[in-house]
Every structure is written in structure tokens, then in C-alpha cells.
Coordinates of C-alpha atoms and ligand atoms in Angstrom, one line a residue:
M1 CA -4.0 14.8 22.4
G2 CA -6.5 16.3 19.9
Q3 CA -9.5 14.1 21.3
G4 CA -11.9 16.3 19.5
V5 CA -10.3 15.7 16.2
L6 CA -9.9 12.0 16.8
T7 CA -13.7 11.8 17.7
A8 CA -14.6 13.9 14.5
T9 CA -12.2 11.6 12.5
R10 CA -13.7 8.3 13.8
D11 CA -17.2 9.8 13.4
Q12 CA -16.3 10.5 9.5
A13 CA -14.7 7.2 9.2
A14 CA -17.7 5.6 10.7
A15 CA -20.2 7.6 8.5
A16 CA -18.0 6.4 5.3
G17 CA -18.4 2.7 6.5
A18 CA -15.0 2.4 8.1
P19 CA -14.6 0.6 11.5
G20 CA -15.8 3.1 14.2
A21 CA -16.4 2.6 17.9
G22 CA -16.7 -1.1 18.6
R23 CA -18.3 -1.8 15.0
C24 CA -17.3 -2.4 11.5
E25 CA -20.2 -1.4 9.4
D26 CA -23.2 -3.5 11.0
I27 CA -20.9 -6.1 12.6
E28 CA -20.2 -5.9 16.4
L29 CA -16.5 -6.2 16.7
E30 CA -16.5 -8.1 19.9
Q31 CA -18.8 -10.7 18.6
L32 CA -16.6 -11.1 15.4
A33 CA -13.5 -11.3 17.6
R34 CA -15.1 -14.3 19.4
A35 CA -16.0 -15.9 16.0
V36 CA -12.6 -15.5 14.2
G37 CA -10.2 -15.3 17.2
T38 CA -7.5 -12.7 17.8
P39 CA -5.4 -11.0 16.4
A40 CA -7.3 -10.5 13.2
Y41 CA -7.4 -8.0 10.3
V42 CA -10.9 -6.7 9.5
Y43 CA -11.8 -4.7 6.4
S44 CA -15.0 -2.9 5.3
A45 CA -16.0 -3.4 1.8
T46 CA -18.2 -0.3 1.9
H47 CA -15.6 1.9 2.9
I48 CA -13.1 0.8 0.2
R49 CA -15.9 1.1 -2.4
D50 CA -16.7 4.8 -1.1
Q51 CA -13.1 5.8 -1.3
Y52 CA -12.7 4.4 -4.8
R53 CA -15.9 6.2 -5.9
R54 CA -15.0 9.4 -4.4
L55 CA -11.6 9.5 -6.2
A56 CA -13.2 8.2 -9.6
A57 CA -15.8 11.1 -9.5
A58 CA -13.3 13.7 -8.7
L59 CA -11.1 12.6 -11.6
A60 CA -14.0 12.5 -13.9
G61 CA -12.9 15.8 -15.8
A62 CA -9.9 13.8 -17.4
E63 CA -9.6 10.7 -19.3
H64 CA -8.1 8.7 -16.3
R65 CA -7.4 5.3 -14.9
I66 CA -7.1 4.4 -11.4
H67 CA -4.5 1.6 -10.8
Y68 CA -4.8 0.3 -7.3
S69 CA -1.2 -0.1 -5.7
V70 CA -1.4 -3.9 -4.7
K71 CA 1.4 -3.7 -2.2
A72 CA -0.8 -1.7 0.0
N73 CA -3.0 -4.7 0.7
S74 CA -2.9 -7.6 -1.6
S75 CA -5.8 -9.8 -0.4
L76 CA -7.2 -11.4 -3.3
A77 CA -10.7 -10.6 -2.1
V78 CA -9.9 -6.8 -1.7
L79 CA -8.2 -7.1 -5.4
A80 CA -11.5 -8.7 -6.7
L81 CA -13.7 -6.0 -5.0
L82 CA -11.7 -3.1 -6.7
R83 CA -11.7 -4.9 -10.1
D84 CA -15.5 -5.0 -9.8
L85 CA -15.4 -1.2 -9.6
G86 CA -13.3 -0.9 -12.6
A87 CA -10.1 -0.4 -11.0
G88 CA -6.7 -1.5 -12.6
V89 CA -3.7 -2.4 -10.7
D90 CA -0.2 -1.1 -10.0
I91 CA 2.1 -4.0 -9.0
V92 CA 5.8 -4.1 -8.0
S93 CA 6.7 -7.8 -8.2
G94 CA 6.0 -11.2 -10.2
G95 CA 4.0 -12.3 -7.1
E96 CA 1.7 -9.4 -7.3
L97 CA 1.0 -10.1 -11.1
E98 CA 0.2 -13.6 -10.0
R99 CA -2.4 -12.2 -7.5
A100 CA -3.8 -9.7 -9.9
L101 CA -4.4 -12.4 -12.5
R102 CA -5.9 -14.8 -10.0
A103 CA -8.1 -11.9 -8.9
G104 CA -9.4 -11.6 -12.4
Y105 CA -7.5 -8.9 -13.8
T106 CA -6.1 -9.3 -17.3
G107 CA -2.7 -8.1 -18.4
L108 CA -4.1 -4.6 -19.9
D109 CA -5.3 -3.9 -16.4
V110 CA -1.7 -3.9 -15.0
V111 CA 0.9 -1.2 -14.6
F112 CA 4.2 -2.9 -13.4
S113 CA 6.4 -0.5 -11.4
G114 CA 9.5 -1.3 -9.4
V115 CA 13.2 -0.6 -9.2
G116 CA 14.6 -4.0 -9.4
K117 CA 12.4 -6.1 -11.9
T118 CA 14.2 -9.5 -12.6
E119 CA 14.6 -10.9 -16.1
Q120 CA 11.9 -13.5 -15.2
E121 CA 9.4 -10.8 -14.0
L122 CA 9.8 -8.8 -17.1
A123 CA 9.3 -11.9 -19.4
D124 CA 6.3 -13.0 -17.4
A125 CA 4.9 -9.4 -17.6
L126 CA 5.4 -9.3 -21.2
D127 CA 3.6 -12.9 -21.6
A128 CA 0.6 -11.4 -19.7
G129 CA 0.7 -8.4 -22.0
V130 CA 0.6 -5.7 -19.4
L131 CA -0.6 -2.2 -20.2
L132 CA 2.6 -0.4 -19.3
F133 CA 6.1 -0.9 -17.6
N134 CA 7.2 1.9 -15.5
V135 CA 10.9 1.7 -16.3
E136 CA 13.2 3.0 -13.5
S137 CA 16.6 2.9 -15.2
E138 CA 18.6 2.9 -18.4
A139 CA 19.8 -0.6 -17.7
E140 CA 16.2 -2.0 -17.1
L141 CA 15.2 -0.6 -20.3
R142 CA 18.0 -2.4 -22.2
Q143 CA 17.0 -5.5 -20.3
L144 CA 13.3 -5.1 -21.3
D145 CA 14.3 -4.3 -24.9
R146 CA 16.5 -7.5 -25.2
I147 CA 13.8 -9.7 -23.8
A148 CA 11.1 -8.3 -25.8
R149 CA 13.2 -8.5 -29.2
A150 CA 14.0 -12.1 -28.5
T151 CA 10.4 -13.0 -28.5
E152 CA 9.5 -10.6 -31.3
R153 CA 7.4 -8.4 -29.0
V154 CA 7.3 -4.7 -28.3
A155 CA 7.0 -3.8 -24.7
P156 CA 5.0 -0.5 -23.7
V157 CA 7.0 1.6 -21.5
A158 CA 6.4 4.7 -19.4
L159 CA 9.8 6.2 -18.0
R160 CA 9.5 6.6 -14.1
V161 CA 11.5 9.9 -13.7
N162 CA 12.6 11.2 -10.4
P163 CA 11.0 14.7 -10.4
E164 CA 13.2 15.7 -7.5
V165 CA 10.6 17.6 -5.6
T166 CA 10.6 18.0 -1.7
V167 CA 8.1 15.9 -0.1
D168 CA 7.0 16.0 3.5
T169 CA 6.0 12.4 4.5
P170 CA 5.7 11.2 8.1
H171 CA 8.9 9.1 7.7
P172 CA 11.9 9.3 5.5
Y173 CA 11.4 5.7 4.3
T174 CA 8.2 6.8 2.6
R175 CA 9.8 9.6 0.4
T176 CA 10.8 8.4 -3.1
G177 CA 10.8 11.5 -5.3
E178 CA 13.6 13.5 -3.8
R179 CA 17.0 13.9 -5.6
G180 CA 19.4 11.1 -5.1
M181 CA 16.9 8.4 -4.1
K182 CA 17.0 5.0 -5.8
F183 CA 13.8 5.4 -7.6
G184 CA 13.2 6.6 -10.9
I185 CA 15.6 8.0 -13.6
P186 CA 17.2 11.4 -12.5
Y187 CA 15.4 14.1 -14.1
D188 CA 18.4 15.8 -16.0
E189 CA 18.9 12.2 -17.6
A190 CA 15.3 11.4 -18.6
L191 CA 15.5 13.1 -22.0
D192 CA 18.8 11.3 -23.0
V193 CA 17.3 7.8 -21.9
A194 CA 14.0 8.6 -23.8
G195 CA 16.3 9.3 -26.9
R196 CA 17.7 5.8 -26.5
A197 CA 14.3 4.3 -25.8
V198 CA 12.8 5.4 -29.2
Q199 CA 15.8 3.8 -31.0
M200 CA 15.2 0.4 -29.3
S201 CA 12.8 -1.8 -31.5
G202 CA 11.7 -3.8 -28.5
I203 CA 10.5 -0.6 -26.7
A204 CA 7.4 1.5 -27.3
L205 CA 7.6 4.7 -25.3
R206 CA 4.0 5.3 -24.3
G207 CA 4.4 7.8 -21.2
V208 CA 5.9 9.3 -18.3
D209 CA 5.5 8.4 -14.8
M210 CA 6.5 9.6 -11.3
H211 CA 5.7 8.3 -7.7
I212 CA 6.8 11.1 -5.1
G213 CA 6.1 9.2 -1.8
S214 CA 3.7 7.8 0.5
Q215 CA 1.1 9.6 2.9
V216 CA 1.7 12.9 1.1
T217 CA -0.7 15.4 2.7
A218 CA 0.4 18.4 0.6
L219 CA -0.6 19.0 -2.9
D220 CA 2.4 21.3 -4.0
P221 CA 4.7 18.3 -4.6
Y222 CA 2.1 17.0 -7.1
E223 CA 1.7 20.3 -8.7
E224 CA 5.5 20.7 -9.0
G225 CA 6.1 17.2 -10.2
M226 CA 3.2 17.4 -12.6
R227 CA 5.1 20.6 -14.0
R228 CA 8.1 18.7 -14.4
L229 CA 6.5 15.6 -16.1
L230 CA 4.7 17.8 -18.8
E231 CA 7.8 19.8 -19.4
L232 CA 9.3 16.3 -20.2
V233 CA 6.3 15.5 -22.3
A234 CA 6.9 18.7 -24.4
A235 CA 10.6 18.0 -24.8
L236 CA 9.7 14.4 -25.8
R237 CA 7.1 15.7 -28.4
D238 CA 9.5 18.1 -29.7
F239 CA 12.0 15.5 -30.2
G240 CA 9.6 13.4 -32.3
C241 CA 7.7 11.1 -29.8
R242 CA 4.2 11.0 -31.1
D243 CA 2.8 7.9 -29.4
L244 CA 2.7 9.0 -25.7
E245 CA -0.6 8.1 -24.2
Y246 CA -0.1 8.1 -20.5
L247 CA 0.6 10.5 -17.8
D248 CA 1.1 8.5 -14.5
V249 CA 1.3 10.6 -11.3
G250 CA 1.8 7.6 -9.0
G251 CA 0.2 7.3 -5.7
G252 CA 0.9 8.8 -2.1
L253 CA -2.7 10.1 -1.4
A254 CA -2.9 10.6 2.4
V255 CA -5.3 9.2 5.0
T256 CA -5.9 10.2 8.7
Y257 CA -4.1 8.2 11.3
E258 CA -4.1 10.8 14.0
N259 CA -5.1 14.2 13.2
E260 CA -3.7 14.6 9.6
E261 CA -5.7 16.2 6.9
P262 CA -6.5 13.4 4.5
T263 CA -6.0 14.0 0.8
N264 CA -9.1 15.7 -0.6
P265 CA -9.9 14.1 -3.8
A266 CA -11.4 17.2 -5.3
A267 CA -8.3 19.3 -4.4
F268 CA -6.0 16.4 -5.7
A269 CA -8.1 16.4 -8.9
A270 CA -7.8 20.2 -9.1
T271 CA -4.1 19.9 -9.1
V272 CA -3.7 17.3 -11.8
V273 CA -6.8 17.1 -14.0
P274 CA -6.8 20.4 -15.8
Q275 CA -3.0 19.8 -17.0
A276 CA -3.5 16.2 -17.7
A277 CA -6.8 17.1 -19.7
A278 CA -4.8 19.8 -21.6
S279 CA -2.0 17.4 -22.3
G280 CA -4.2 15.0 -24.3
L281 CA -2.8 12.0 -22.3
T282 CA -4.7 9.6 -20.1
L283 CA -4.1 10.3 -16.5
I284 CA -2.9 7.4 -14.4
V285 CA -3.2 7.4 -10.6
E286 CA -1.8 4.7 -8.4
P287 CA -3.4 5.0 -4.9
G288 CA -2.7 2.5 -2.3
R289 CA -3.1 3.7 1.3
Y290 CA -6.0 6.1 0.2
L291 CA -8.3 3.3 -1.0
V292 CA -7.7 0.8 2.0
G293 CA -5.9 2.5 4.9
N294 CA -8.9 3.3 7.0
A295 CA -11.0 0.5 5.8
G296 CA -9.0 -1.8 8.0
V297 CA -8.6 -2.5 11.6
L298 CA -6.4 -4.9 13.7
L299 CA -8.4 -6.5 16.5
T300 CA -6.2 -7.7 19.3
R301 CA -7.0 -8.8 22.9
V302 CA -5.3 -7.7 26.1
L303 CA -3.3 -10.5 27.6
Y304 CA -1.8 -9.0 30.7
R305 CA -1.3 -5.6 32.4
K306 CA 1.9 -4.9 34.2
R307 CA 4.0 -2.2 35.8
S308 CA 7.6 -1.8 35.2
G309 CA 10.0 1.1 36.1
G310 CA 7.0 3.6 36.4
R311 CA 5.6 2.5 33.1
E312 CA 2.1 0.8 32.7
Y313 CA 2.3 -1.8 30.1
V314 CA -0.6 -3.4 28.2
I315 CA 0.5 -6.7 26.7
T316 CA -1.6 -7.5 23.6
D317 CA -1.9 -10.7 21.6
A318 CA -0.9 -8.8 18.5
G319 CA 2.9 -7.7 18.0
M320 CA 5.3 -6.2 15.5
N321 CA 5.2 -9.3 13.4
D322 CA 1.3 -8.8 12.8
L323 CA 1.6 -5.0 12.5
L324 CA 5.1 -3.6 11.8
R325 CA 4.3 0.0 11.1
P326 CA 4.7 1.3 14.7
S327 CA 8.0 -0.1 15.0
H328 CA 9.3 0.3 11.5
Y329 CA 8.0 3.9 10.8
Q330 CA 7.4 5.1 14.4
A331 CA 3.9 5.3 12.9
Y332 CA 0.7 6.2 14.9
H333 CA -2.3 4.0 15.0
H334 CA -5.1 5.1 17.1
I335 CA -6.1 2.4 19.6
S336 CA -9.6 2.2 21.3
A337 CA -11.3 -0.3 23.3
A338 CA -14.2 -2.2 21.7
H339 CA -16.2 -1.6 24.8
P340 CA -14.6 1.5 26.6
R341 CA -15.0 1.6 30.2
G342 CA -15.4 5.4 30.6
A343 CA -11.8 6.1 31.9
T344 CA -8.6 6.8 30.3
A345 CA -5.0 6.0 31.1
T346 CA -1.4 6.3 29.6
Y347 CA 0.1 3.0 28.6
D348 CA 3.0 1.4 26.5
V349 CA 0.9 -1.2 24.3
V350 CA 3.3 -3.9 23.5
G351 CA 3.3 -7.3 21.9
P352 CA 4.5 -10.7 22.8
V353 CA 7.6 -10.6 20.5
C354 CA 11.0 -10.9 22.0
E355 CA 12.3 -7.5 21.1
S356 CA 12.1 -4.0 22.7
G357 CA 11.0 -2.7 19.5
D358 CA 7.8 -4.6 19.6
F359 CA 5.1 -2.1 20.4
L360 CA 1.8 -0.9 18.9
A361 CA 2.0 2.5 21.0
L362 CA 4.2 4.1 23.6
N363 CA 3.2 6.5 26.2
R364 CA -0.4 6.4 24.9
T365 CA -3.2 8.2 26.6
M366 CA -6.2 6.1 25.7
D367 CA -9.2 3.9 27.1
A368 CA -8.3 2.2 30.3
V369 CA -8.4 -1.4 29.7
S370 CA -8.3 -4.7 31.7
E371 CA -7.1 -8.2 30.9
G372 CA -9.3 -9.8 28.3
D373 CA -10.4 -6.6 26.8
L374 CA -10.6 -6.2 23.0
L375 CA -8.6 -3.4 21.6
V376 CA -9.2 -2.0 18.0
V377 CA -6.1 -0.8 16.3
H378 CA -7.3 1.7 13.6
S379 CA -6.2 2.6 10.1
A380 CA -4.5 -0.8 9.6
G381 CA -6.0 -1.6 6.2
A382 CA -2.8 -0.4 4.3
Y383 CA 0.7 -1.9 4.9
G384 CA -0.6 -4.0 7.7
F385 CA -1.2 -7.7 6.9
V386 CA 1.1 -7.4 3.9
M387 CA 4.1 -6.5 6.2
A388 CA 3.2 -9.1 8.6
S389 CA 5.8 -12.0 9.2
N390 CA 6.3 -15.2 11.0
Y391 CA 8.9 -13.9 13.5
N392 CA 9.0 -15.7 16.7
S393 CA 7.2 -18.5 14.9
R394 CA 3.9 -16.8 15.2
P395 CA 1.3 -17.8 12.6
R396 CA 0.0 -14.7 10.7
P397 CA -3.7 -13.5 11.5
P398 CA -6.6 -14.1 9.4
E399 CA -8.1 -11.4 7.1
V400 CA -12.0 -10.8 7.3
L401 CA -14.0 -8.7 4.9
V402 CA -17.2 -7.1 6.2
E403 CA -20.1 -5.9 4.1
G404 CA -23.2 -4.8 6.1
D405 CA -24.1 -7.3 8.5
R406 CA -22.0 -10.3 7.0
Y407 CA -18.4 -11.3 7.3
S408 CA -16.2 -13.5 5.3
I409 CA -12.8 -14.8 6.5
V410 CA -11.0 -14.2 3.1
R411 CA -7.6 -15.3 4.3
E412 CA -7.6 -18.1 7.2
R413 CA -5.5 -17.9 10.2
E414 CA -2.2 -19.7 9.5
T415 CA -1.5 -22.8 11.4
F416 CA 1.5 -24.3 13.0
A417 CA 1.8 -26.7 10.1
D418 CA 1.7 -23.8 7.7
L419 CA 4.8 -22.4 9.6
V420 CA 7.0 -25.4 8.8
R421 CA 5.4 -26.4 5.4
H422 CA 8.5 -25.7 3.3
E423 CA 11.1 -27.1 5.7
R424 CA 13.1 -30.3 6.1
V425 CA 14.0 -31.6 9.8
A426 CA 16.6 -33.8 8.0
P427 CA 18.8 -32.2 5.2
D428 CA 18.4 -34.2 2.0
W429 CA 22.1 -33.5 1.0
R430 CA 22.8 -33.3 -2.6
R431 CA 26.1 -32.6 -4.6
L432 CA 26.3 -30.3 -7.7
Ligands
LIG501 C1 3.7 2.1 -3.0 C2 3.5 2.7 -4.5 C3 2.2 3.4 -4.7 C4 1.2 3.6 -3.8 O1 1.5 4.2 -2.7 P1 0.5 4.8 -1.6 O2 1.2 5.6 -0.7 O3 -0.1 3.6 -0.8 O4 -0.6 5.5 -2.3 C5 2.0 3.8 -6.0 N1 2.9 3.6 -7.0 C6 4.1 3.0 -6.5 C7 5.1 3.2 -7.8 C8 4.5 2.6 -5.5 O5 5.6 2.0 -5.2

């Protein structure tokens, strides 16, 4: 099972400050688990900073902006940490705008993406003065134009086009840039839509944008997508658009979960920087997973062991409601014991949720474990807590930020009171 690769990967991760064998930075995970309880998400501040700095350094050859994709991990503390490094944000909802503003970002730090922005969200983002609306359809463009004109404003827009490139991501749900998907404006319609955009007095066309998918390990889809974006830029300039400023290539940069080659920032930069620099436009990159994926782990304790129908089960106190990726995307997360006992065994690692789809790993050869052992579920910093739910009326776990030998609970574990906070036992009937 590529143990050598995994070990090497974990070593690299540990060197970069990410949670490695039994520790996160200088904190012992068993001790931390005793202090904060399990399940718990733990993030390394140093790893996030290192990832950010590596990418920023690689992109230095072009005028560029890094807009962190908030949906990957929207913890206010993580947002504030990235803001201190100079990041902007890429948001996909009004809720994410609220988070960004609370974390200290200003409107000009914000790029607003998303295929279904509501009227209220568009109006609020205009009020906030966002840098760019990444518009995904002609209908959205008309709506935004109307809202902007009604308040005598001009909305800065980049057209998100579907570059219609073939992308190999681990799961179809994370592909977004192929022909016929719901995202973006179909490539062959982009010029027409741009033509209409320049006629709209509430719209200022400022750029073009793509986002081809997530956990994209290959670089050729970026190269191909970039080529198509620049073709569009050339056509727009021929057409008389003189105010283009931004070339947004989206996110999708990959990290290592099992033995995938992570996106090398220098190689990524070599693919996008020269053309961006030549275009005279400011390059925008929207990384999510790349910045936070391997900065986080989920700590969970073994509740029980059992054998059934020839399978060995490890039942943990974290389930699919805490970490959805294994069941939703059939995603691989490396799992290790905080204190390995030296042996290995093959298990189904499952949670307490009443669903057969509730698992963290199936048929996994890993550290042999006993009841009470602490397990470390790796690479859980992106699309982990943010996808957690209260299914089975399970309070969501805390989020803990680690830096050196200190930690902070940046989100408290939910309580049973939190679970019912917005409910009424007795309906307060009303009539319209
Ligand atoms: C999700 C998303 C991203 C970030 O994707 P990652 O794979 O986490 O880098 C960037 N841009 C847009 C528009 C997105 O929807």
C-alpha cells in the first residue's frame, strides 16, 4: 500500500509543520485530545503559512493576488491568519462574505464566485465593495446590472467561462470545467455575453475567470484553460474592451492524501505566470485545499472493536457527520494511531452514525489499535469541518489551532443546547 511513500509524505508534511506522527508542531496529540476531547479538528498555523509563502514566492514573476477559497475551511481564525499574510478571499455565499468581513478583510479583498448568487447576496456584496464578481451566466449578469443601476453603482465583473477542458480529479463531483457542467458560461457564448456586458451601464467588465476543478494534480488542464482564457482576452480587446485587469485561473491545486503528487507551486507558476505577465493582466489564483488540506487532522478515539461477517471493525467517536469526504467522495484519508503499537491490521474504520455509508476507511491496513486508542485522520484541513453536520443530533467537534507549543480552541465544541437553539417545542401558530 505504498507504505514508503506514505512515510515519506508524512515526513515531508511534518517537516513543513503539518501534523505528523503523534504530534502537531510541538504539541503531543494525545495530550491535546485529553485537553479538548474527541472528536476534534486540529490545524497547524505554521503549515498554512508555509504553504501560502511557497505559492506567493512561486508566483512572484507576475503581478498576482492570492484569494483563499473560504469554502475549504472557513474558520475565522484561519481566515485572519491568511489575511495577516496578505491574502484576499474567494467567497461563494453571503455567509462567507460575513465571515470574511468579521475576520478583518475589506470588500476590496473579496472575489465573489458561485453559480447561484441571490439578489440579496449580490446587493450585499455591492454594498461591501467587492473587488470582483465572477459572473457565471447572462441571467446573473442582468440581475447584477439591474441591482447596480438601481443604486447608481457599477459592479466590477469577471466572466467565469467554462474552458471545457478535460480534468482528471479523483471524483466527478469535484470537476467543474468540462463541457456541459453547471459552472461558468459556455466557452462559445462568452464573447456574446461579454458584448452584452459592455453595453450595460451597471457593469464594468474587468476580467475573465475559470475554475476547472479541485485536487487537480495535472498541469495541462491549466495550460489549456489558460490558452482559452487568453484567446478570449484577445477577442475582447479586439472588440474594444480596454479595461480588463484580471486573469483569474481559479483554484484546484492538489495536495497529497495517499500517494498523489501534490501540485508543485514552481511548476504551477511556470504554467501560468509567463502568459499572465505577457497579457498585462493581474493574475488571480484561488487556492483552497492547497493552503489548508494537509494543515489539519481529525482526532478520534476508538470506542469499540468488533468482528462481523469476517470483517474487523474499528468503531470511532467520529463519524460521517464530522468528516463527510470518505462517504461522499470515496476519499482516502490516511489514518494512523497517535501511539502505534508496532503491529498492523486490516479494518473497516466506521463511525457511530446509523448509516452503512458511515465510514472513515474501508478494508484499510493500518496501525493495529485497541479500544481507547487515539487515531489521527490525516489531511482533514480542507472540506472537513465545513462539511460537518448535526446528523444523528451529534454536536459538531471543536476546531483547534496550533502554533509551536501553544494551542487555541478557535471554535468550541457544540453543546446539546446548541443543537436545539433555533427550535420550538410548541408551534407558535400564525396566520398569513
Ligand atoms: C472551491 C473553489 C475553489 C477552491 O478549490 P480548491 O480545490 O480547494 O483549491 C476556487 N474557486 C472556486 C470558484 C471554487 O468554487
